[in-house]
Coordinates of C-alpha atoms in Angstrom, one line a residue:
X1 CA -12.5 -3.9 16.0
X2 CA -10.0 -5.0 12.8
X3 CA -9.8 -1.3 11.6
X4 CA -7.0 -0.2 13.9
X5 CA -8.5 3.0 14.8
X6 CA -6.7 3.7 17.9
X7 CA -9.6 6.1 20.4
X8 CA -8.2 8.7 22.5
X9 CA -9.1 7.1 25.9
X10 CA -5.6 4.9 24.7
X11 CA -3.3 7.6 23.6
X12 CA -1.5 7.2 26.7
X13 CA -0.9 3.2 26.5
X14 CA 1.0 3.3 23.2
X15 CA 3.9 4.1 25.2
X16 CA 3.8 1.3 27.5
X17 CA 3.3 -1.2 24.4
X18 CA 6.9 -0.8 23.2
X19 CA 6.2 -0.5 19.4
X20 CA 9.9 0.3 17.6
X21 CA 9.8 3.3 15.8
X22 CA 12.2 2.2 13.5
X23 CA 10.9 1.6 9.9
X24 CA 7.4 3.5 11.0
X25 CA 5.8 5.2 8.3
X26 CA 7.2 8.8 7.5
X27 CA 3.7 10.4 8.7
X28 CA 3.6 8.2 12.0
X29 CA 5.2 10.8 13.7
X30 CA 6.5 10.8 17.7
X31 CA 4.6 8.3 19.2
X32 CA 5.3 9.8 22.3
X33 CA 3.8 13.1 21.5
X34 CA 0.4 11.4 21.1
X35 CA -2.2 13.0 23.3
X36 CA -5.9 14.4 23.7
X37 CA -7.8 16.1 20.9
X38 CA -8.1 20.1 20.9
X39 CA -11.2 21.0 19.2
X40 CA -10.9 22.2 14.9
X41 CA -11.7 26.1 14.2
X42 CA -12.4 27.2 11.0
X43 CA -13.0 31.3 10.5
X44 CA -14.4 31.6 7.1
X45 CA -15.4 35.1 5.1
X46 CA -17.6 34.7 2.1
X47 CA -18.9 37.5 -0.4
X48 CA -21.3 36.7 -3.2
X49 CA -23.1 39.0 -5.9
X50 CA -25.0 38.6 -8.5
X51 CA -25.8 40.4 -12.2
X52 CA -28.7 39.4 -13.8
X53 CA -28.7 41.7 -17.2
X54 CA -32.3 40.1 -18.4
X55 CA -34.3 37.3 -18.1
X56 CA -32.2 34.8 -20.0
X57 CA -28.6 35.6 -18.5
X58 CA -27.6 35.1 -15.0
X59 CA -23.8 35.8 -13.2
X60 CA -22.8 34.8 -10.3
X61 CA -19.4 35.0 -8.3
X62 CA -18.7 33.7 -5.0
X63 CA -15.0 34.4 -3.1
X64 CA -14.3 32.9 0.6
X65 CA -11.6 32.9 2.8
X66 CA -10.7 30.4 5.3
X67 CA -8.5 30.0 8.1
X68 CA -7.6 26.7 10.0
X69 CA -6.4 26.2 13.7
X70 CA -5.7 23.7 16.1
X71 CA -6.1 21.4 12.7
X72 CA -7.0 17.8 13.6
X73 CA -5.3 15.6 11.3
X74 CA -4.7 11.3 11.3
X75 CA -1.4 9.4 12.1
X76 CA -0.5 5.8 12.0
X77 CA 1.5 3.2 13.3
X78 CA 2.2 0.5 11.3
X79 CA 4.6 -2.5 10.6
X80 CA 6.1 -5.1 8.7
X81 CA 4.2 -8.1 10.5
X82 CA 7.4 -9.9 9.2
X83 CA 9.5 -7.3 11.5
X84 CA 7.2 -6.7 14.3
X85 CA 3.8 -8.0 15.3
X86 CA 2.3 -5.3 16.9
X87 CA 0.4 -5.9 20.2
X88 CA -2.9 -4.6 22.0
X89 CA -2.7 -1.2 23.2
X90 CA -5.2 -0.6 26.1
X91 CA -8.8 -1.9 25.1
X92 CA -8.0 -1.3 21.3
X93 CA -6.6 -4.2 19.1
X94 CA -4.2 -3.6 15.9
X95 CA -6.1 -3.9 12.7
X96 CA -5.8 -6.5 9.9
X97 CA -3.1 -4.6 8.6
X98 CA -1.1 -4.5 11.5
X99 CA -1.2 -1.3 12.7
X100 CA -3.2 1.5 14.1
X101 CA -4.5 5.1 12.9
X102 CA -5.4 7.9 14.8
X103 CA -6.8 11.3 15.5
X104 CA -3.8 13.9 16.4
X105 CA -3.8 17.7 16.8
X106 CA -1.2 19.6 14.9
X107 CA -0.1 22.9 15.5
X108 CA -0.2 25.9 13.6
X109 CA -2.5 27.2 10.5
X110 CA -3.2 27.4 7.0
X111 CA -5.7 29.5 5.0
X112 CA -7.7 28.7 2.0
X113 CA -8.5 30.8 -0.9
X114 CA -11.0 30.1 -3.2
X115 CA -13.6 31.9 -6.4
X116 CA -16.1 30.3 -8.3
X117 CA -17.8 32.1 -11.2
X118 CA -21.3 30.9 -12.8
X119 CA -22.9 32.2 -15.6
X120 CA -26.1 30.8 -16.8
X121 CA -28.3 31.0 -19.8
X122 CA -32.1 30.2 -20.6
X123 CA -33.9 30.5 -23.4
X124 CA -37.1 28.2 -24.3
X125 CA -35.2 25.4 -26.2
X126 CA -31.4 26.7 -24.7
X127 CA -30.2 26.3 -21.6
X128 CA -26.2 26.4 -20.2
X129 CA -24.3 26.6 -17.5
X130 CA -20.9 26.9 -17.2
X131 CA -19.1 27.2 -14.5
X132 CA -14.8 27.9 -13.1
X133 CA -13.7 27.4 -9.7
X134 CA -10.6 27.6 -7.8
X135 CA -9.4 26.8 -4.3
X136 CA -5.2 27.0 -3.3
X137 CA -3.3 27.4 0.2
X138 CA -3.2 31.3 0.0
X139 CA -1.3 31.1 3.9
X140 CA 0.8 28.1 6.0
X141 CA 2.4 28.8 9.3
X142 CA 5.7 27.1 9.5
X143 CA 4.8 24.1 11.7
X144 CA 1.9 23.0 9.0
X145 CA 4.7 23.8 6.3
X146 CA 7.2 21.3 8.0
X147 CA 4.6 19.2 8.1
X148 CA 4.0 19.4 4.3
X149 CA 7.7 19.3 3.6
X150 CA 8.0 15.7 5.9
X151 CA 4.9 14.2 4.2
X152 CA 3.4 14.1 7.8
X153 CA 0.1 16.1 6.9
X154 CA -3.0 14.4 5.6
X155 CA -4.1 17.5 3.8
X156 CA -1.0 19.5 2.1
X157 CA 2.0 18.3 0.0
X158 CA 4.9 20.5 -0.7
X159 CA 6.7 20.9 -3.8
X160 CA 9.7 22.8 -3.4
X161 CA 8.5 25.7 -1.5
X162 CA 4.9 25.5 -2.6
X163 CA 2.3 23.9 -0.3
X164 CA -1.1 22.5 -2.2
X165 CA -3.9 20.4 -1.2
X166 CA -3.8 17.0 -1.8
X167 CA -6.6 15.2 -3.3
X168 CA -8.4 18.5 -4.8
X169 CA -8.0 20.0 -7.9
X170 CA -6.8 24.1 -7.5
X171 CA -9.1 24.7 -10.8
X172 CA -11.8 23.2 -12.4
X173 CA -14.2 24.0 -14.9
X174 CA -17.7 22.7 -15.3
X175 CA -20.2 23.0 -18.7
X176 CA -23.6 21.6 -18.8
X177 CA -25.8 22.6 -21.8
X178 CA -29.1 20.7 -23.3
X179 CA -30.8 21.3 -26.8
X180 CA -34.7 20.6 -26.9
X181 CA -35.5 19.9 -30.6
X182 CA -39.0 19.6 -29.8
X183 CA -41.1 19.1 -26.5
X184 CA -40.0 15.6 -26.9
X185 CA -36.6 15.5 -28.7
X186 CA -33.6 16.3 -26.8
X187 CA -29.4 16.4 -26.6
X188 CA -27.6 17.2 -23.8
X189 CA -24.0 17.7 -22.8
X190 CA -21.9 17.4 -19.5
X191 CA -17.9 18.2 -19.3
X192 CA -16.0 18.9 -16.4
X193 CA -12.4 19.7 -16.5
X194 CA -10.1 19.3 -13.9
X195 CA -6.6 20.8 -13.2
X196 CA -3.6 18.9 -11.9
X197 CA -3.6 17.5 -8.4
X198 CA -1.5 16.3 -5.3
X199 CA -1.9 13.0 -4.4
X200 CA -1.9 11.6 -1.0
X201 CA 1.1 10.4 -1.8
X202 CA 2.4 14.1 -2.6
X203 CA 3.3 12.9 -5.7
X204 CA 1.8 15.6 -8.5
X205 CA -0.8 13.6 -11.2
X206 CA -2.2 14.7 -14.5
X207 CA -5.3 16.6 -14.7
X208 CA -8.3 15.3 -17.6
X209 CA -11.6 16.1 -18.9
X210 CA -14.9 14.0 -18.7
X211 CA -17.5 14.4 -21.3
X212 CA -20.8 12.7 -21.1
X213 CA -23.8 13.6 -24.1
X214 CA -27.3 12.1 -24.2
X215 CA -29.7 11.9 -26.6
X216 CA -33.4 11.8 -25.2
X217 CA -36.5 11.1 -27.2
X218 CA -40.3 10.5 -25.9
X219 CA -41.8 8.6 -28.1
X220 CA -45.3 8.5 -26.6
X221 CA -46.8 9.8 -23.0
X222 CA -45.6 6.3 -21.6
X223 CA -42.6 5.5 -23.2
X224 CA -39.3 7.7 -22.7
X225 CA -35.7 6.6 -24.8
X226 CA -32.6 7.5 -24.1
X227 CA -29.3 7.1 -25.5
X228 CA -26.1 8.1 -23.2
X229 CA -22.3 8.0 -24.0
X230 CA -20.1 8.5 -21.0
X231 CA -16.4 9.6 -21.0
X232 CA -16.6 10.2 -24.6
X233 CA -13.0 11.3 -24.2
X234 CA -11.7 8.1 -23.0
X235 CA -9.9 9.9 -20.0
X236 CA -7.6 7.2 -18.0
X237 CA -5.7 9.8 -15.9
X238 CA -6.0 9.0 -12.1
X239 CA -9.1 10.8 -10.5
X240 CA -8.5 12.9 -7.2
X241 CA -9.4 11.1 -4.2
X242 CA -7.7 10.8 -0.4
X243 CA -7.2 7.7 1.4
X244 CA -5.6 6.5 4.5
X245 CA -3.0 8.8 5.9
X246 CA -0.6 5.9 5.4
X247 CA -0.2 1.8 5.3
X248 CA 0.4 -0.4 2.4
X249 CA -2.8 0.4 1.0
X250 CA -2.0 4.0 0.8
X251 CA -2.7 5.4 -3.2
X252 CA -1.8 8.0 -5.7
X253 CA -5.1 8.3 -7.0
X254 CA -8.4 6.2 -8.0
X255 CA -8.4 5.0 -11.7
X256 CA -12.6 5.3 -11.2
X257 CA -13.0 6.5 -15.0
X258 CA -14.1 4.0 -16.8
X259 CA -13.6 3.9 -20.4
X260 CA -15.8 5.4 -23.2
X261 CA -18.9 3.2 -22.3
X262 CA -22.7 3.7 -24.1
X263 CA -26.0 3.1 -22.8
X264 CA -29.4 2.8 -24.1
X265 CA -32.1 3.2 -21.2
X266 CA -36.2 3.0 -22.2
X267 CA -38.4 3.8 -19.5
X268 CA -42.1 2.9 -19.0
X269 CA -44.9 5.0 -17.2
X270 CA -47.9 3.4 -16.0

């Protein structure tokens, strides 16, 4: 009940509760042009092959192609409580924050392009994986591009003429790759790379890499070690998240990463 979510049996009280539109949030939008959901379509076309050369050496490449309509995105209502309390609308109360969110159809449509490549090798004491994606707007109509442009999308920022994601990465690469010394001696390796981003904000942030190696060793049928050092590259840079479509609380990115941390686990089978 303190959330705000505003449900759709109420869209058409918010008029009758006289909320200002003055100093709403740039994403609020018309409050009078709230009304009923239309239901999200998503066409999609994906084509995947495979080359397996031998035993040990596996490519794959996936591509896909998606198209958005009647794309449901979230607005909000909020204010200054110092400015404007705002008040009940229908059944649903304003949330702790003083404001309300929402589900809202938006017209137009964007299309998504998108290619990962895999290519994996095995051998008996071997074994990698590495991997590159990407995903961009390859199409936006011109209502989800004024949308972009007016920070009044949840999903794409504009910069200049260019419209993005938010919150996703358009590249990324992935490497995973483990050593076995012996049947019981170990070292593995895990990086993932990460391109620049938008952030809900639609401010651009820095990409970064995160590399985590282990060092495994059983020293009997019973006992397992284990030594781990995470973020070995000490990466600070904000990692890609989304978050409310507006508020106070609204954020340019997570700072999740924590620094260069090591752990020693021992595990014990009975």
């Amino acid at each position: 009940r303190r959330d705000g979510m505003l449900r759709a049996d109420n869209y058409g009280q918010v008029g009758g509760a006289n909320i200002p539109i003055v100093d709403s949030l740039p994403n609020s939008g018309n409050l009078s042009s709230i009304r009923s959901i239309a239901p999200e379509r998503i066409n999609s076309f994906e084509l995947a092959a495979t080359f397996k050369p031998n035993k040990k050496f596996n490519i794959n490449l996936v591509t896909y192609y998606n198209q958005v309509s009647s794309v449901i995105d979230v607005g909000v209502i909020y204010k200054r409580r110092e400015k404007f309390v705002v008040p009940d609308v229908g059944t649903d109360i304003a949330g702790d924050w003083n404001g309300y969110w929402y589900f809202k159809s938006t017209p137009g449509t964007f299309s998504q392009l998108g290619a990962e490549l895999t290519v994996q090798y095995i051998t008996e004491k071997f074994s990698t994986q590495a991997s590159y994606s990407y995903a961009g707007v390859s199409q936006v109509s011109k209502e989800q591009k004024e949308l972009a442009i007016k920070a009044e999308s949840m999903y794409l920022a504009a910069d200049g003429e260019k419209v993005a994601y938010k919150a996703f990465p358009q590249s990324m690469f992935k490497l995973n790759a483990q050593y076995k010394f012996t049947e019981d001696f170990f070292v593995s390796m895990t990086s993932i790379y990460y391109g620049g981003w938008y952030s809900p904000a639609g401010a651009k942030e820095k990409g970064g890499i995160i590399l985590n190696m282990a060092v495994g060793y059983n020293v009997s049928k019973n006992f397992e070690f284990q030594l781990t050092g995470k973020n070995l590259s000490n990466e600070q840079n904000l990692a890609p998240m989304t978050s409310n479509a507006g508020g106070p609380d609204s954020s340019a990115g997570s700072p999740s990463w924590e620094r260069t941390t090591y752990w020693v686990t021992g595990r014990v089978k009975f």
